[in-house]
Short mmCIF file of C-alpha atoms and ligand atoms in Angstrom, two decimals:
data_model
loop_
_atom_site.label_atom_id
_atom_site.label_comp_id
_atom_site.label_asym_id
_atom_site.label_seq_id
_atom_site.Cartn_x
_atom_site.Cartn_y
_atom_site.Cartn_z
CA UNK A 114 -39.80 13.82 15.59
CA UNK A 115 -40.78 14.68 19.36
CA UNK A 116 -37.87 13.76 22.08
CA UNK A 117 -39.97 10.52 23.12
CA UNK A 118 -40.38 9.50 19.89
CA UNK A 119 -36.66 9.58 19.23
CA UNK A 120 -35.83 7.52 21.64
CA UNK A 121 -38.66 4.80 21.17
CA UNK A 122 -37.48 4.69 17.53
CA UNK A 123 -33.75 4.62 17.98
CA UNK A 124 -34.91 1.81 20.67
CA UNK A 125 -33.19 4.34 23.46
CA UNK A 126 -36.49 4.79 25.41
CA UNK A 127 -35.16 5.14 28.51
CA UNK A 128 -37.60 7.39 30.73
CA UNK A 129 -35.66 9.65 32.54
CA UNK A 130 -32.15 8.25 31.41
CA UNK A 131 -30.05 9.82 29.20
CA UNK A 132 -30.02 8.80 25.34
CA UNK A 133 -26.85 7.54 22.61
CA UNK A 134 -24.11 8.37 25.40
CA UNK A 135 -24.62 12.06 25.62
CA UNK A 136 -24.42 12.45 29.24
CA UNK A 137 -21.20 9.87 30.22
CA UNK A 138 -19.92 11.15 32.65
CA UNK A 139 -16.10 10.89 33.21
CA UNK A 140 -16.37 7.73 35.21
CA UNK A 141 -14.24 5.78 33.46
CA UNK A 142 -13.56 2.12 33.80
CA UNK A 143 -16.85 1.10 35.35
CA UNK A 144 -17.80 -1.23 32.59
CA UNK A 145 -17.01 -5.11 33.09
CA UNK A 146 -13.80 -5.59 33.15
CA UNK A 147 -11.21 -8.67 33.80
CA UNK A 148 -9.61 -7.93 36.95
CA UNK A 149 -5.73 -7.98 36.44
CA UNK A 150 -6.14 -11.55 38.92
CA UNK A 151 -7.71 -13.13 36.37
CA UNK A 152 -5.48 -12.02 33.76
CA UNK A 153 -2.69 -12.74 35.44
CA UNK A 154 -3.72 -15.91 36.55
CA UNK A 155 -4.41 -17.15 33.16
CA UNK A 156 -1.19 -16.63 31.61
CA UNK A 157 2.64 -15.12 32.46
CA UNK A 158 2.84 -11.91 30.69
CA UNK A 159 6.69 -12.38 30.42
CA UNK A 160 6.87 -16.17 28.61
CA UNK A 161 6.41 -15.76 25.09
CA UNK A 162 5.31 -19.28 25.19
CA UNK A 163 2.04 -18.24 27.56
CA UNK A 164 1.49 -15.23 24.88
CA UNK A 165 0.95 -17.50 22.41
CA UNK A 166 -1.12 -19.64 24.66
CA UNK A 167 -3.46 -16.70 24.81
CA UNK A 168 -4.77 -17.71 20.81
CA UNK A 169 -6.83 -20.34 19.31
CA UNK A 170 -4.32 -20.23 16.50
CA UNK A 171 -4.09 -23.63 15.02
CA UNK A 172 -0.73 -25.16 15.84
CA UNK A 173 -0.53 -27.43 12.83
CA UNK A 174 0.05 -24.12 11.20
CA UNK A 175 2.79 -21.41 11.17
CA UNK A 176 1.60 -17.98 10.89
CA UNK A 177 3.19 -15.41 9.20
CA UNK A 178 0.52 -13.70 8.18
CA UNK A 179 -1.30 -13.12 11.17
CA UNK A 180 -1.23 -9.19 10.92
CA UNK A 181 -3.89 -9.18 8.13
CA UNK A 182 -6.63 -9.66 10.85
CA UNK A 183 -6.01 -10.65 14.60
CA UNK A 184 -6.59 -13.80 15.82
CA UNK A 185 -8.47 -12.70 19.55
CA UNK A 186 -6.48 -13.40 22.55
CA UNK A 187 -8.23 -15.03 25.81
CA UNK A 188 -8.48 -11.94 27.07
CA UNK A 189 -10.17 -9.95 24.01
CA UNK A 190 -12.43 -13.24 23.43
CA UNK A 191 -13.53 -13.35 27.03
CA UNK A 192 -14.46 -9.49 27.21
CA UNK A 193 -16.30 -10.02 23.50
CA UNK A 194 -17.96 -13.13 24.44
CA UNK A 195 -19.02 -11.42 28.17
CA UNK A 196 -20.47 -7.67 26.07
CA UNK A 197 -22.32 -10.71 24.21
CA UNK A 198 -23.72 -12.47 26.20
CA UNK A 199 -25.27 -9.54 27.80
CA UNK A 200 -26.31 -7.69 24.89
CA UNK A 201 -28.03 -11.53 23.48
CA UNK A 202 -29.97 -11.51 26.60
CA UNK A 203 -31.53 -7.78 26.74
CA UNK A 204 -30.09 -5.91 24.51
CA UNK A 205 -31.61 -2.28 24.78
CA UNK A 206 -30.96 -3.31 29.15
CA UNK A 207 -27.52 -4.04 28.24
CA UNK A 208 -26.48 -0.90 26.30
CA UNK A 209 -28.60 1.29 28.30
CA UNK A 210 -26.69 -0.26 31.40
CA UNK A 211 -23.13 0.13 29.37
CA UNK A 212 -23.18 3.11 26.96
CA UNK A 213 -22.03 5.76 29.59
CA UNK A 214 -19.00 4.10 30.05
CA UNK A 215 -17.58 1.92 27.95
CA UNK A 216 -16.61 3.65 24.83
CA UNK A 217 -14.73 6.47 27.88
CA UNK A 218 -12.93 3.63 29.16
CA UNK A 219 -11.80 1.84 25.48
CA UNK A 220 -10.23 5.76 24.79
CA UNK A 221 -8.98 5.65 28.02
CA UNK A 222 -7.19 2.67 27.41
CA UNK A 223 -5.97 3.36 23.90
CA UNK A 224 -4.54 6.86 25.33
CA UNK A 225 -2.84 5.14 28.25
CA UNK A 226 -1.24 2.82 25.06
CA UNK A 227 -0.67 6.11 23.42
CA UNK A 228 -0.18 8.47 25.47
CA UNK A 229 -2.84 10.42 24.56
CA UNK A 230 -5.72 12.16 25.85
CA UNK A 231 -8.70 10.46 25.72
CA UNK A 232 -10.52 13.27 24.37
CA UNK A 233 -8.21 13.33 21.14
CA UNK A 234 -9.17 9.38 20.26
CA UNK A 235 -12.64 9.06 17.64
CA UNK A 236 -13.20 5.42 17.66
CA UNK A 237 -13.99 3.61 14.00
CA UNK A 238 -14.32 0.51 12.58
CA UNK A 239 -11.17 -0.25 10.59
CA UNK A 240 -7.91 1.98 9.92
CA UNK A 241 -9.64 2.14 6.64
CA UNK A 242 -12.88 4.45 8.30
CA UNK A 243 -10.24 6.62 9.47
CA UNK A 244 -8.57 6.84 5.87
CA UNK A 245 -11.97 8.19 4.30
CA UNK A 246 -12.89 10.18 7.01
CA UNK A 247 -9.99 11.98 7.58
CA UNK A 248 -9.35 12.45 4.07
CA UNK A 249 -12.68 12.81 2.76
CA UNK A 250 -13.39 15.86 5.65
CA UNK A 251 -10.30 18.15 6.07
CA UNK A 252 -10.68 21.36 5.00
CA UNK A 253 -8.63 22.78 1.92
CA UNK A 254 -8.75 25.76 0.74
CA UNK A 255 -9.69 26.56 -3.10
CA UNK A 256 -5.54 26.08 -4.63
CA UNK A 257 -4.77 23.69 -1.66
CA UNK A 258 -3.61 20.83 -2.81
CA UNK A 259 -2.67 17.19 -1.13
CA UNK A 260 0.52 15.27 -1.31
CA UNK A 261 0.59 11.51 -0.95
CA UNK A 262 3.19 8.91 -2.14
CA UNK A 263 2.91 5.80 -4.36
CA UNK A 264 4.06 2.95 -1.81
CA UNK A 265 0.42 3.98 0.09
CA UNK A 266 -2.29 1.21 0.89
CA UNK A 267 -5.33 0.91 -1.59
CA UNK A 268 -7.24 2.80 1.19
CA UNK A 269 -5.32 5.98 1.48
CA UNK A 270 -4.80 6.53 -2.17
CA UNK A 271 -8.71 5.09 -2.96
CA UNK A 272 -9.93 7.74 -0.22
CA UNK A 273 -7.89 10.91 -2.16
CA UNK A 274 -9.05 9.71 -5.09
CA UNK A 275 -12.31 9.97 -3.89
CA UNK A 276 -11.93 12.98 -2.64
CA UNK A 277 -10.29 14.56 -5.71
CA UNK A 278 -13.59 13.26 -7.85
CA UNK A 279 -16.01 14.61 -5.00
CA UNK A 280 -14.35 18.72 -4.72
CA UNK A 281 -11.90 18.83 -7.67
CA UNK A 282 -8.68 18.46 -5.10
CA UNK A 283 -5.42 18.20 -6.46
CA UNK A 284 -3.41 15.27 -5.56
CA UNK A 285 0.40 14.66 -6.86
CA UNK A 286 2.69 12.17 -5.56
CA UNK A 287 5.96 11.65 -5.13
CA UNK A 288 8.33 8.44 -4.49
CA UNK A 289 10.04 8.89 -1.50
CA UNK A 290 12.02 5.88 -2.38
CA UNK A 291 13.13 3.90 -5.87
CA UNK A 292 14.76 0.72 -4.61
CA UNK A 293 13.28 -0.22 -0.75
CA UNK A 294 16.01 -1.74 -0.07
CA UNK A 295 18.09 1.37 -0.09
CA UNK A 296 16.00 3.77 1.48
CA UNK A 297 17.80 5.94 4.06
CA UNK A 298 15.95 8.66 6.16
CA UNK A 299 18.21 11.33 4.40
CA UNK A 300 16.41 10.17 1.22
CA UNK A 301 12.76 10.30 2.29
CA UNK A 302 13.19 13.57 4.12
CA UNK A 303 14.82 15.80 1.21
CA UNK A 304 12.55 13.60 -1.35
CA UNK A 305 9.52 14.78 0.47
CA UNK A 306 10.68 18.69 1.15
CA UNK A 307 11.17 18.96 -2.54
CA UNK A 308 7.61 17.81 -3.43
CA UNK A 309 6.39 20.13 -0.78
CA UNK A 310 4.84 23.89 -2.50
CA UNK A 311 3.26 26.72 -1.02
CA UNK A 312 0.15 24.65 -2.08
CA UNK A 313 0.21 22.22 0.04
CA UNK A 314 -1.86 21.31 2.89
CA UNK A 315 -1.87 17.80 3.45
CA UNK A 316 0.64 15.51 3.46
CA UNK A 317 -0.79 11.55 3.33
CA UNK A 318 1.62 9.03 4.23
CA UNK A 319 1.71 5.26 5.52
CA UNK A 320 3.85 4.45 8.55
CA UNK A 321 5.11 0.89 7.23
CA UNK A 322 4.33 0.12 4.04
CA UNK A 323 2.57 -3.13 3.22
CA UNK A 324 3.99 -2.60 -0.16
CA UNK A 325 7.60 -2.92 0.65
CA UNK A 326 8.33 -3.63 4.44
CA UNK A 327 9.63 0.07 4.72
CA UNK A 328 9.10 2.15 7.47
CA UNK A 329 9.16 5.70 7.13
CA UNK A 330 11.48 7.88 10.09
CA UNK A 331 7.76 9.80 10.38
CA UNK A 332 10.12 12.36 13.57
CA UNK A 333 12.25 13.16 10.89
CA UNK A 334 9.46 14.10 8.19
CA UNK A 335 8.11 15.92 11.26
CA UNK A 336 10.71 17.84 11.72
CA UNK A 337 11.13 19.09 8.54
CA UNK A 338 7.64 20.13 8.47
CA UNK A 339 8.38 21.94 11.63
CA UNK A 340 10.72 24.07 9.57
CA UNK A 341 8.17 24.04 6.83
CA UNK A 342 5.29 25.21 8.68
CA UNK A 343 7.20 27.58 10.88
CA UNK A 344 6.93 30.22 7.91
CA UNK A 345 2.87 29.51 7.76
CA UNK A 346 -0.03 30.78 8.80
CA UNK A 347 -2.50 28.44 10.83
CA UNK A 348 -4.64 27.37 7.75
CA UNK A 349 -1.64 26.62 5.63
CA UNK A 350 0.01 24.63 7.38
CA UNK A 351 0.99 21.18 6.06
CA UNK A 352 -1.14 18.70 8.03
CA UNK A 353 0.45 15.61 8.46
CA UNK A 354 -1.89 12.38 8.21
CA UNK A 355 -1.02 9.22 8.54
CA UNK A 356 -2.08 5.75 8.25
CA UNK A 357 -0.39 4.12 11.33
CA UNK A 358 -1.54 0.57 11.11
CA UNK A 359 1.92 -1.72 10.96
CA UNK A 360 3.67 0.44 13.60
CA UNK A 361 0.58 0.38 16.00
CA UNK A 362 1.81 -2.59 18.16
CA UNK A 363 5.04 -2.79 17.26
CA UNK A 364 7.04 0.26 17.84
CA UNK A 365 7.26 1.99 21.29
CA UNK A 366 6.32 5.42 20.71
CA UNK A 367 3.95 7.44 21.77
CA UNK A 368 1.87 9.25 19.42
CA UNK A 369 3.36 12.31 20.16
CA UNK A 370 6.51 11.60 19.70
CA UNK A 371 5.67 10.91 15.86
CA UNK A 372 4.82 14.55 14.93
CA UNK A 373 1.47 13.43 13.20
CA UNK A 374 -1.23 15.75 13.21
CA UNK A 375 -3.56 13.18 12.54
CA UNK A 376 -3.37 8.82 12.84
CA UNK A 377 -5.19 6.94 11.80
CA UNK A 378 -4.95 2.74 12.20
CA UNK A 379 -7.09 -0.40 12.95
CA UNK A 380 -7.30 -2.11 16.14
CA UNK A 381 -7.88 -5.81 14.69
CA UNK A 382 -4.05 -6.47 13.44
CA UNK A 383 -0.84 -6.07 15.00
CA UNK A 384 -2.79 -5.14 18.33
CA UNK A 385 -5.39 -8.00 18.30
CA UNK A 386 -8.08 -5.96 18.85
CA UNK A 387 -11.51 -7.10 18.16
CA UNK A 388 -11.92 -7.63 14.43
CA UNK A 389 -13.94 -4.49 12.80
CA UNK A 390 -12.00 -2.11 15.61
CA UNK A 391 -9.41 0.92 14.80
CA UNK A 392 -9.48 4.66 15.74
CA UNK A 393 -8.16 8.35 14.91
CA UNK A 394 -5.95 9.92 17.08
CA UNK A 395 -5.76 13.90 15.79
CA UNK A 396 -3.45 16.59 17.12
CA UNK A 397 -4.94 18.84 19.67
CA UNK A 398 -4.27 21.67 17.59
CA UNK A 399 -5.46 19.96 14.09
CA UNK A 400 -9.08 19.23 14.76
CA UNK A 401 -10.12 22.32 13.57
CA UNK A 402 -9.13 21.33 10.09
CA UNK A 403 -11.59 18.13 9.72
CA UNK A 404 -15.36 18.16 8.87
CA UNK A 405 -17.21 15.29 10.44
CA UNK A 406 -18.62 13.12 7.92
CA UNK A 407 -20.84 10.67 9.81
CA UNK A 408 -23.04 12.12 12.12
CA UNK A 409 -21.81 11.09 15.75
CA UNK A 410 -23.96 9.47 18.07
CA UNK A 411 -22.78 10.17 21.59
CA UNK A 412 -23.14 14.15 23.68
CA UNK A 413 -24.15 15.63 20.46
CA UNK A 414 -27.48 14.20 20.44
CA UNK A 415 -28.06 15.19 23.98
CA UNK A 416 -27.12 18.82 23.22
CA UNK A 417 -29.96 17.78 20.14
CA UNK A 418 -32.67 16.81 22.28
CA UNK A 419 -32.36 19.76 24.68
CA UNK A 420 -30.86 17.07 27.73
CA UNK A 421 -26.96 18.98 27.94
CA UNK A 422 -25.91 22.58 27.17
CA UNK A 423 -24.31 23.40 23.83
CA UNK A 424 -20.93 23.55 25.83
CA UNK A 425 -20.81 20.27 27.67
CA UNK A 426 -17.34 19.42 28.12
CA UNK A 427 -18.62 15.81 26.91
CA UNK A 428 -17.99 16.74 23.45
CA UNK A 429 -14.86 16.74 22.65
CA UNK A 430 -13.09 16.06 19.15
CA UNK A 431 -12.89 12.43 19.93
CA UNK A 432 -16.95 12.17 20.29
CA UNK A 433 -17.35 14.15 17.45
CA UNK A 434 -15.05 12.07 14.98
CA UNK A 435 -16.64 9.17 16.09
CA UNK A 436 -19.64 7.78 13.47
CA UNK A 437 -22.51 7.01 15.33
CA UNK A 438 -25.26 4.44 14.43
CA UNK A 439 -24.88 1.53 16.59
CA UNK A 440 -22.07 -0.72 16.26
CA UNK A 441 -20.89 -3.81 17.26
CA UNK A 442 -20.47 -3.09 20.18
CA UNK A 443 -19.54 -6.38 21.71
CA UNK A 444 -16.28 -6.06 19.87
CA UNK A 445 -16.03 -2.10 19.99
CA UNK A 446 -16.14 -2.97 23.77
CA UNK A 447 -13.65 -4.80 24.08
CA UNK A 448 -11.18 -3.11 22.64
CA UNK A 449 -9.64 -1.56 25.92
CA UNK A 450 -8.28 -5.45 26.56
CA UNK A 451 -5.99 -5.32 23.66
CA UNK A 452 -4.40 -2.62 24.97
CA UNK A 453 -4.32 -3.69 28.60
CA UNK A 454 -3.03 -7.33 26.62
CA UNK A 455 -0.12 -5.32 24.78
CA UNK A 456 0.52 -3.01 28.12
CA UNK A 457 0.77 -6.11 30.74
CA UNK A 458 3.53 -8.17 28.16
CA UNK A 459 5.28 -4.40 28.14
CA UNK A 460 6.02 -2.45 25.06
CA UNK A 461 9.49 -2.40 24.75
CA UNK A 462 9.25 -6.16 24.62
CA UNK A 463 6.82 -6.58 22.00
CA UNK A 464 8.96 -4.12 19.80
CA UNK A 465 12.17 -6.13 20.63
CA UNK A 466 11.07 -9.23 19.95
CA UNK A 467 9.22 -8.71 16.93
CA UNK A 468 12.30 -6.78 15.54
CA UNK A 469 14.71 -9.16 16.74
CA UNK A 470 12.16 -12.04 14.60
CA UNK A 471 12.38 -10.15 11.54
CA UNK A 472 16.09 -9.61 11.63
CA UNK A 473 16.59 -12.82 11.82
CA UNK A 474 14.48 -13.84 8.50
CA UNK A 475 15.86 -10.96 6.69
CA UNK A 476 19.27 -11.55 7.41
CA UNK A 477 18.77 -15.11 6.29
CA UNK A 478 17.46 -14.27 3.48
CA UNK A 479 19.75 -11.80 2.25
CA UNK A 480 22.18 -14.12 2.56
CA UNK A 481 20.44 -16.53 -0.14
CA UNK A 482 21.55 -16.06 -4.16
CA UNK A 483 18.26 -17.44 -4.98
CA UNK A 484 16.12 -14.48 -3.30
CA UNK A 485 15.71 -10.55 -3.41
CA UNK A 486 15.16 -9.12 0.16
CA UNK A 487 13.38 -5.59 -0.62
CA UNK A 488 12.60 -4.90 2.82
CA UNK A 489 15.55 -2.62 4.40
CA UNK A 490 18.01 -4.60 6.75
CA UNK A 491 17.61 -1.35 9.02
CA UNK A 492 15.85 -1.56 12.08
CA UNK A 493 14.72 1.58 11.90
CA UNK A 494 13.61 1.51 8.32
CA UNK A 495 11.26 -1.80 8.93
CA UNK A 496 9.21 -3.37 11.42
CA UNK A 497 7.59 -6.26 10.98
CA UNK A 498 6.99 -6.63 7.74
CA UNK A 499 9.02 -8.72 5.18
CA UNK A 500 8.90 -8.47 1.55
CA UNK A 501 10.90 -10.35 -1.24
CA UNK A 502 10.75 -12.02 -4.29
CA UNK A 503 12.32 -15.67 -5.37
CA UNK A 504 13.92 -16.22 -8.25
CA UNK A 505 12.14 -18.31 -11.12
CA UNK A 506 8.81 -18.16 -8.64
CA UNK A 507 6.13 -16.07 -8.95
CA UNK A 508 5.12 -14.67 -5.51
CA UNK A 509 1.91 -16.33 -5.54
CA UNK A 510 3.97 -19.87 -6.00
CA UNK A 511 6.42 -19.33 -3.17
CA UNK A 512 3.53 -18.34 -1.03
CA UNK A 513 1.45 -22.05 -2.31
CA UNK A 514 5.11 -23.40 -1.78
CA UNK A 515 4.74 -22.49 1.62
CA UNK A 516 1.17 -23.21 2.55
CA UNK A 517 2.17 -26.94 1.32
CA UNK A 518 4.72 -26.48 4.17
CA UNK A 519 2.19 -25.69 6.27
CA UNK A 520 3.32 -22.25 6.38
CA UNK A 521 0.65 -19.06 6.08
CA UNK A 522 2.50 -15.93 4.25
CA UNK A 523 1.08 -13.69 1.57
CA UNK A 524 1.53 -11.59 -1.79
CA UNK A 525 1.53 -7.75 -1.08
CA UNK A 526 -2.13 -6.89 -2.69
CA UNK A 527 -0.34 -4.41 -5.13
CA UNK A 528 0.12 -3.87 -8.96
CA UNK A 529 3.88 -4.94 -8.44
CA UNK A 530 3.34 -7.89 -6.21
CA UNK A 531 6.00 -9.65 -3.80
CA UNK A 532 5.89 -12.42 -1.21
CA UNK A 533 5.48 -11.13 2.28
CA UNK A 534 6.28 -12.68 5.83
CA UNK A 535 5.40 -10.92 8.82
CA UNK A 536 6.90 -12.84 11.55
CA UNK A 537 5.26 -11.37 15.31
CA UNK A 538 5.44 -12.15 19.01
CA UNK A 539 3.30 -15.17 17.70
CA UNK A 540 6.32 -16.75 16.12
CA UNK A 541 9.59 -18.03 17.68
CA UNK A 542 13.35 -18.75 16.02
CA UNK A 543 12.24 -22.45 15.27
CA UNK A 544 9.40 -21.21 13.21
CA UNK A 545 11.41 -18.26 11.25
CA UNK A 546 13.97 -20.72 11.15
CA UNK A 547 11.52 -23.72 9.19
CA UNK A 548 10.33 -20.61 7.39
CA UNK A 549 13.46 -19.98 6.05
CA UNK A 550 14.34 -23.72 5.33
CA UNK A 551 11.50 -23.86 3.09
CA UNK A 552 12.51 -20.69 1.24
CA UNK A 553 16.16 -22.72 0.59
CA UNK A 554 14.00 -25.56 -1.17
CA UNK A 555 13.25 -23.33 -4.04
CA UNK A 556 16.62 -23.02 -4.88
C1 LIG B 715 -1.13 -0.05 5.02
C2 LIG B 715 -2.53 -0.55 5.18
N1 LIG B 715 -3.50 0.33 5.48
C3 LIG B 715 -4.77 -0.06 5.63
C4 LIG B 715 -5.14 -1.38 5.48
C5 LIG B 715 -6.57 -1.74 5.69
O1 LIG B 715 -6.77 -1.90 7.08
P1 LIG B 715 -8.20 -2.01 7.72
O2 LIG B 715 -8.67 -3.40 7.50
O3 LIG B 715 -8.00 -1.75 9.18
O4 LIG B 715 -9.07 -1.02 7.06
C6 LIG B 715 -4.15 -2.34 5.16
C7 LIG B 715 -4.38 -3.76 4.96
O5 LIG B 715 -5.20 -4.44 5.30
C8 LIG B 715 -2.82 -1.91 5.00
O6 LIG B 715 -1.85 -2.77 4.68
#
């Protein structure tokens, strides 16, 4: 296909303009934005009551299952409902107007969350397009084999599995727990060195499990991979993936503080991104190890088409990780307002008073004869994630229970099911607190 073609058929005709991103620039922010008046004019940052003001949430409801999929706060709506506006009313004017800078200034954003370069961030649709391509495209070695654990989402142990079918990869697995409720880090850590060989190259792990509430001390595992990997050569190391979805807007950390190699987590739940939003974040040094999977849109087709040199610092592992094809982009857009939404009510709140919510529900119901708390009491075993059973009641009954209550929880979507709350900086004591009544009824 000749250069114009391309371009007329992708609908990127553009005359002398540049095609599918490949020649943003490092302008950054230039795409429209709501000024910080209008955000702060709309709602106090610091009143929890003005956060939840922010969401169309029905009141005649209480939500404890809100981190499934986000609910879009005024500011994420607005920026969604302004990318569509403009892309209903000329679309192919819109994007060509938009491309060069928006997807640089949602990384931007998300690194500035993060701490992260911007180059290190590959944007996808859902935590679980970071699961299969991350998994599905590192490099191993014939004999290299992958460890992963049993508490793991559908969509981490689904993606090995794939993988194993596709190249004849071993997987094993080993419990870093038996009982949640008494995990301890000491536990996890030597539970995990023990399952490690001279085999192993990747290590796949979930941050908080939606399986149990627990969250695993990922520095610690770090650390002892440190040690681990000290004795290795480059392309033996253990790589260190993991799928960071229910710590991702709770926890203040940075990334690199975590001592991932690679992380993987959707936008469109505990950060109320856009729904169909999430992104990798991968270790400066652990690029090298992945295989794209879906060709990229972005600098790589202008090095295609002959418009930038084979070295334009535009590509960077970010671009590259990054499926191309185009998206929806209203939403993808507005990512960068999550962020900004999470950054402007502070960090170190949002992890204090979601912890401080959940302590309070577990240490109610720990206290109850009738029910079995699973999630650990420890703060820094959980987040925000609750999961426990009821005696005589089958979790799918304490969860109708509920809903007649007016109150939205779920069952963890596993083989051994429980009831789940997941009380957030939606919520307030009154709410956990009727939560909790309701829980005493089934006494
Ligand atoms: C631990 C975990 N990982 C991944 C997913 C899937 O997330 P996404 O919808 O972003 O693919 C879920 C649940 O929805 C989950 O609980």
């Amino acid at each position: 296909m000749r250069r114009r073609d391309f371009l007329r058929r992708t609908g990127l005709l553009a005359g002398t303009a540049p095609a599918l991103g490949a020649l943003a620039p490092a302008v950054r922010h230039e795409q429209p934005r709501t000024s910080d008046h209008e955000r702060h004019r709309t709602f106090d940052p610091m009143s929890w009551s003005d956060v939840r003001d922010q969401f169309a949430l029905t009141r005649s409801r209480i939500h404890m299952a809100s981190f499934l999929l986000a609910s879009h706060p005024r500011p994420v709506a607005k920026a969604i409902e302004r990318h569509r506006k403009g892309f209903d009313e000329d679309p192919a004017t819109y994007w060509h107007d938009h491309f060069q800078t928006a997807e640089p200034g949602v990384r931007e954003a998300i690194g500035t969350y993060l701490d992260a370069d911007p180059a290190h961030i590959a944007l996808t649709d859902s935590t679980t397009m970071g699961l299969g391509l991350v998994y599905g495209g590192l490099d191993l070695k014939p004999g290299q084999e992958i460890l992963t654990t049993p508490h793991g989402h559908w969509s981490t142990l689904e993606s090995l599995n794939l993988r194993a079918e596709r190249s004849g990869a071993k997987v094993n697995t080993v419990a870093l727990y038996d009982d949640p409720a008494e995990t301890s880090v000491d536990m996890v850590v030597s539970r995990m060195r023990s399952a490690i060989t001279d085999r192993t190259r990747v290590i796949a792990v979930t941050w908080v499990h939606s399986s149990t509430g627990v969250k695993l001390p990922l520095s610690d595992m770090a650390d002892a991979l440190a040690d681990i990997n000290a004795n290795r050569e480059k392309e033996d190391r253990v790589l260190f993936c993991v799928d960071g979805v229910h710590g991702l807007g709770i926890e203040d950390v940075m990334v690199g503080e975590l001592g991932c190699d690679f992380f993987m987590a959707g936008t469109h739940k505990w950060m109320f991104g856009p729904r169909g939003t999430g992104f990798i974040w991968g270790h400066p040094d652990a690029w090298d190890a992945l295989n794209p999977i879906i060709p990229t849109f972005g600098p790589s087709v202008g090095v295609w088409i002959g418009a930038l040199p084979p070295d334009t610092p535009h590509i960077t592992p970010g671009t590259v990780h990054t499926p191309g094809g185009f998206h929806s982009f209203d939403h993808r857009w507005a990512v960068g307002e999550a962020f900004q939404f999470h950054m402007d009510i502070r960090k170190g709140r949002v992890q204090r008073r979601i912890h401080e919510m959940n302590t309070r529900a577990k240490e109610a119901l720990s206290s109850m004869p009738h029910v079995r708390l699973y999630t650990p009491l420890s703060e820094s075993l959980s987040a925000g994630i609750i999961c426990f059973d009821v005696d005589q009641h089958a979790p799918s009954d304490v969860v109708a229970h509920l809903r007649n209550r007016d109150i939205i929880a779920s069952t963890t979507p596993y083989r051994e099911s429980y009831a789940r709350l997941a009380p957030g900086v939606l919520n307030n004591e009154g709410e956990v607190d009727r939560t909790i009544e309701a829980i005493t009824e089934l006494s």
